[in-house]
CSV table of C-alpha atoms in Angstrom, one decimal:
chain,number,residue,atom,x,y,z
A,71,MET,CA,-23.0,-103.3,-27.0
A,72,ALA,CA,-23.8,-100.1,-25.2
A,73,PRO,CA,-21.4,-97.1,-24.9
A,74,SER,CA,-19.4,-96.9,-21.7
A,75,GLY,CA,-16.5,-95.0,-20.2
A,76,ASN,CA,-15.7,-91.7,-21.8
A,77,VAL,CA,-18.2,-90.7,-24.5
A,78,LEU,CA,-18.3,-87.8,-26.9
A,79,VAL,CA,-21.7,-86.9,-28.2
A,80,TYR,CA,-21.4,-84.9,-31.3
A,81,ASP,CA,-24.6,-83.0,-32.0
A,82,GLU,CA,-25.3,-81.1,-35.2
A,83,LEU,CA,-29.0,-81.0,-34.6
A,84,GLY,CA,-29.2,-78.9,-31.4
A,85,PHE,CA,-32.4,-80.5,-30.3
A,86,HIS,CA,-33.6,-83.4,-28.2
A,87,GLU,CA,-31.8,-86.2,-30.0
A,88,GLY,CA,-28.3,-85.3,-28.8
A,89,THR,CA,-29.1,-83.9,-25.4
A,90,SER,CA,-31.3,-86.8,-24.5
A,91,VAL,CA,-28.6,-89.3,-25.4
A,92,ALA,CA,-26.1,-87.3,-23.4
A,93,GLU,CA,-28.4,-87.5,-20.3
A,94,LEU,CA,-29.1,-91.2,-20.8
A,95,LEU,CA,-25.4,-92.1,-21.1
A,96,ALA,CA,-24.6,-90.0,-18.0
A,97,ASP,CA,-27.3,-91.7,-16.1
A,98,ARG,CA,-25.8,-95.1,-17.1
A,99,GLY,CA,-22.5,-94.0,-15.6
A,100,CYS,CA,-20.6,-92.7,-18.7
A,101,ARG,CA,-18.4,-89.6,-18.5
A,102,VAL,CA,-20.1,-87.5,-21.2
A,103,GLU,CA,-19.0,-84.5,-23.2
A,104,ILE,CA,-21.5,-83.1,-25.8
A,105,ALA,CA,-19.9,-81.0,-28.5
A,106,THR,CA,-21.7,-79.0,-31.2
A,107,PRO,CA,-21.0,-76.4,-33.9
A,108,GLY,CA,-23.8,-74.4,-32.5
A,109,MET,CA,-23.3,-71.4,-30.2
A,110,ILE,CA,-24.7,-73.3,-27.3
A,111,VAL,CA,-25.4,-77.0,-26.7
A,112,GLY,CA,-29.0,-77.8,-27.3
A,113,GLN,CA,-29.7,-74.4,-28.9
A,114,ASP,CA,-33.0,-75.4,-30.5
A,115,LEU,CA,-34.4,-76.6,-27.1
A,116,GLY,CA,-35.2,-72.9,-26.6
A,117,VAL,CA,-38.1,-73.4,-29.1
A,118,THR,CA,-39.7,-75.9,-26.8
A,119,LEU,CA,-38.7,-74.1,-23.6
A,120,ASP,CA,-36.6,-77.0,-22.6
A,121,LEU,CA,-33.2,-75.3,-22.7
A,122,GLU,CA,-33.1,-74.3,-19.0
A,123,LEU,CA,-34.2,-77.8,-17.9
A,124,TRP,CA,-31.5,-79.4,-20.1
A,125,THR,CA,-28.8,-77.1,-18.7
A,126,ILE,CA,-29.8,-77.9,-15.1
A,127,ALA,CA,-29.9,-81.7,-15.9
A,128,ALA,CA,-26.6,-81.6,-17.7
A,129,ALA,CA,-24.9,-79.8,-14.9
A,130,SER,CA,-26.3,-82.2,-12.3
A,131,ARG,CA,-25.0,-85.2,-14.3
A,132,GLY,CA,-21.6,-83.7,-14.9
A,133,VAL,CA,-22.1,-83.5,-18.7
A,134,VAL,CA,-19.4,-81.3,-20.2
A,135,CYS,CA,-20.8,-78.9,-22.8
A,136,THR,CA,-18.5,-77.8,-25.6
A,137,PRO,CA,-20.1,-75.4,-28.2
A,138,ASP,CA,-18.6,-73.8,-31.4
A,139,VAL,CA,-16.6,-76.9,-32.5
A,140,THR,CA,-16.7,-79.3,-35.4
A,141,VAL,CA,-15.0,-82.7,-35.7
A,142,SER,CA,-12.0,-82.3,-38.0
A,143,SER,CA,-10.7,-85.9,-37.6
A,144,ALA,CA,-11.3,-89.1,-35.7
A,145,ASP,CA,-8.9,-92.0,-35.6
A,146,GLU,CA,-8.5,-95.2,-33.6
A,147,GLU,CA,-5.6,-95.2,-31.3
A,148,ARG,CA,-4.4,-97.5,-28.5
A,149,GLY,CA,-6.9,-97.2,-25.7
A,150,GLY,CA,-9.7,-95.5,-27.6
A,151,LEU,CA,-10.6,-93.0,-30.3
A,152,ARG,CA,-8.6,-89.8,-30.9
A,153,VAL,CA,-11.0,-87.0,-31.9
A,154,VAL,CA,-9.8,-83.6,-33.0
A,155,LEU,CA,-12.3,-80.8,-32.4
A,156,ALA,CA,-11.8,-77.6,-34.3
A,157,HIS,CA,-13.1,-74.4,-32.5
A,158,HIS,CA,-14.5,-72.8,-35.6
A,159,PRO,CA,-14.4,-69.1,-34.4
A,160,THR,CA,-10.6,-69.4,-33.7
A,161,GLY,CA,-9.4,-72.5,-35.6
A,162,ALA,CA,-7.8,-73.8,-32.3
A,163,GLN,CA,-7.7,-77.6,-32.2
A,164,ARG,CA,-8.8,-79.6,-29.1
A,165,VAL,CA,-7.9,-83.2,-28.9
A,166,ARG,CA,-10.1,-85.7,-27.0
A,167,THR,CA,-9.4,-89.4,-26.4
A,168,VAL,CA,-12.7,-91.2,-25.8
A,169,ASP,CA,-14.0,-94.7,-25.7
A,170,TRP,CA,-17.1,-93.9,-27.9
A,171,VAL,CA,-18.4,-91.3,-30.2
A,172,VAL,CA,-22.1,-91.0,-30.6
A,173,THR,CA,-23.4,-88.7,-33.4
A,174,SER,CA,-26.6,-86.8,-33.7
A,175,VAL,CA,-26.5,-85.6,-37.3
A,176,HIS,CA,-29.0,-85.2,-40.2
A,177,PRO,CA,-29.9,-88.5,-41.9
A,178,ARG,CA,-29.9,-88.8,-45.6
A,179,ALA,CA,-33.0,-88.0,-47.6
A,180,ASP,CA,-35.1,-91.0,-48.5
A,181,ASP,CA,-36.6,-90.5,-51.9
A,182,THR,CA,-37.1,-94.1,-52.8
A,183,LEU,CA,-40.9,-93.8,-53.2
A,184,TRP,CA,-40.6,-90.6,-55.2
A,185,ARG,CA,-38.1,-92.2,-57.6
A,186,ALA,CA,-40.5,-95.1,-58.1
A,187,LEU,CA,-43.4,-92.8,-58.8
A,188,ARG,CA,-41.9,-89.8,-60.6
A,189,ASN,CA,-42.9,-91.0,-64.1
A,190,ALA,CA,-46.4,-91.9,-63.0
A,191,PRO,CA,-49.3,-90.6,-65.0
A,192,PHE,CA,-50.3,-88.3,-62.1
A,193,PRO,CA,-48.4,-85.5,-60.4
A,194,VAL,CA,-46.0,-86.6,-57.7
A,195,HIS,CA,-44.5,-84.0,-55.3
A,196,ARG,CA,-41.4,-84.3,-53.1
A,197,ILE,CA,-41.9,-82.9,-49.6
A,198,GLY,CA,-40.5,-83.6,-46.1
A,199,ASP,CA,-37.6,-86.1,-45.6
A,200,CYS,CA,-38.0,-87.1,-49.3
A,201,LEU,CA,-36.5,-83.8,-50.2
A,202,ALA,CA,-34.1,-83.2,-47.3
A,203,PRO,CA,-34.1,-84.5,-43.7
A,204,ARG,CA,-35.5,-82.1,-41.2
A,205,ARG,CA,-38.3,-81.8,-38.6
A,206,ALA,CA,-41.9,-82.7,-39.2
A,207,HIS,CA,-43.2,-79.2,-39.4
A,208,ALA,CA,-41.3,-78.7,-42.7
A,209,ALA,CA,-43.2,-81.6,-44.2
A,210,VAL,CA,-46.5,-80.2,-42.9
A,211,LEU,CA,-45.8,-76.7,-44.4
A,212,GLU,CA,-44.6,-78.2,-47.7
A,213,GLY,CA,-47.7,-80.5,-47.9
A,214,GLU,CA,-50.0,-77.5,-47.3
A,215,ARG,CA,-48.3,-75.5,-50.1
A,216,VAL,CA,-48.6,-78.4,-52.5
A,217,ALA,CA,-52.3,-79.0,-51.6
A,218,ALA,CA,-53.0,-75.2,-52.0
A,219,ALA,CA,-51.4,-75.2,-55.4
A,220,LEU,CA,-53.5,-78.2,-56.7
């Protein structure tokens, strides 16, 4: 089942994951608000020089951008989901009633392989998403550091 109607995209990553989903849903006819604890929606898009294009695309699709908020609660209520957004600079609460909430948040670390190998008779090092979920460049830097130390 695909999201429809009023959709809140809650984005803690500030990168392509949340903003691309917001664009896709708007293109599919949803009324989209993207909320983030960041100072601006899609703040890390500046690294790839995509922030200006995202801002133009969001405006042309009618995507509402709400920065500086965190989700303080979400509950089912008749006719949808009641989501309370807390504006963290002021503490003011903003209530939204939406049909769907889509989250763009950090996944959990996956250290299954490391746990299986940690008592091996050879050195095993945790890097990348095994240590903590983040972008690929972190794994590359950590891998280089481990290799240089060997």
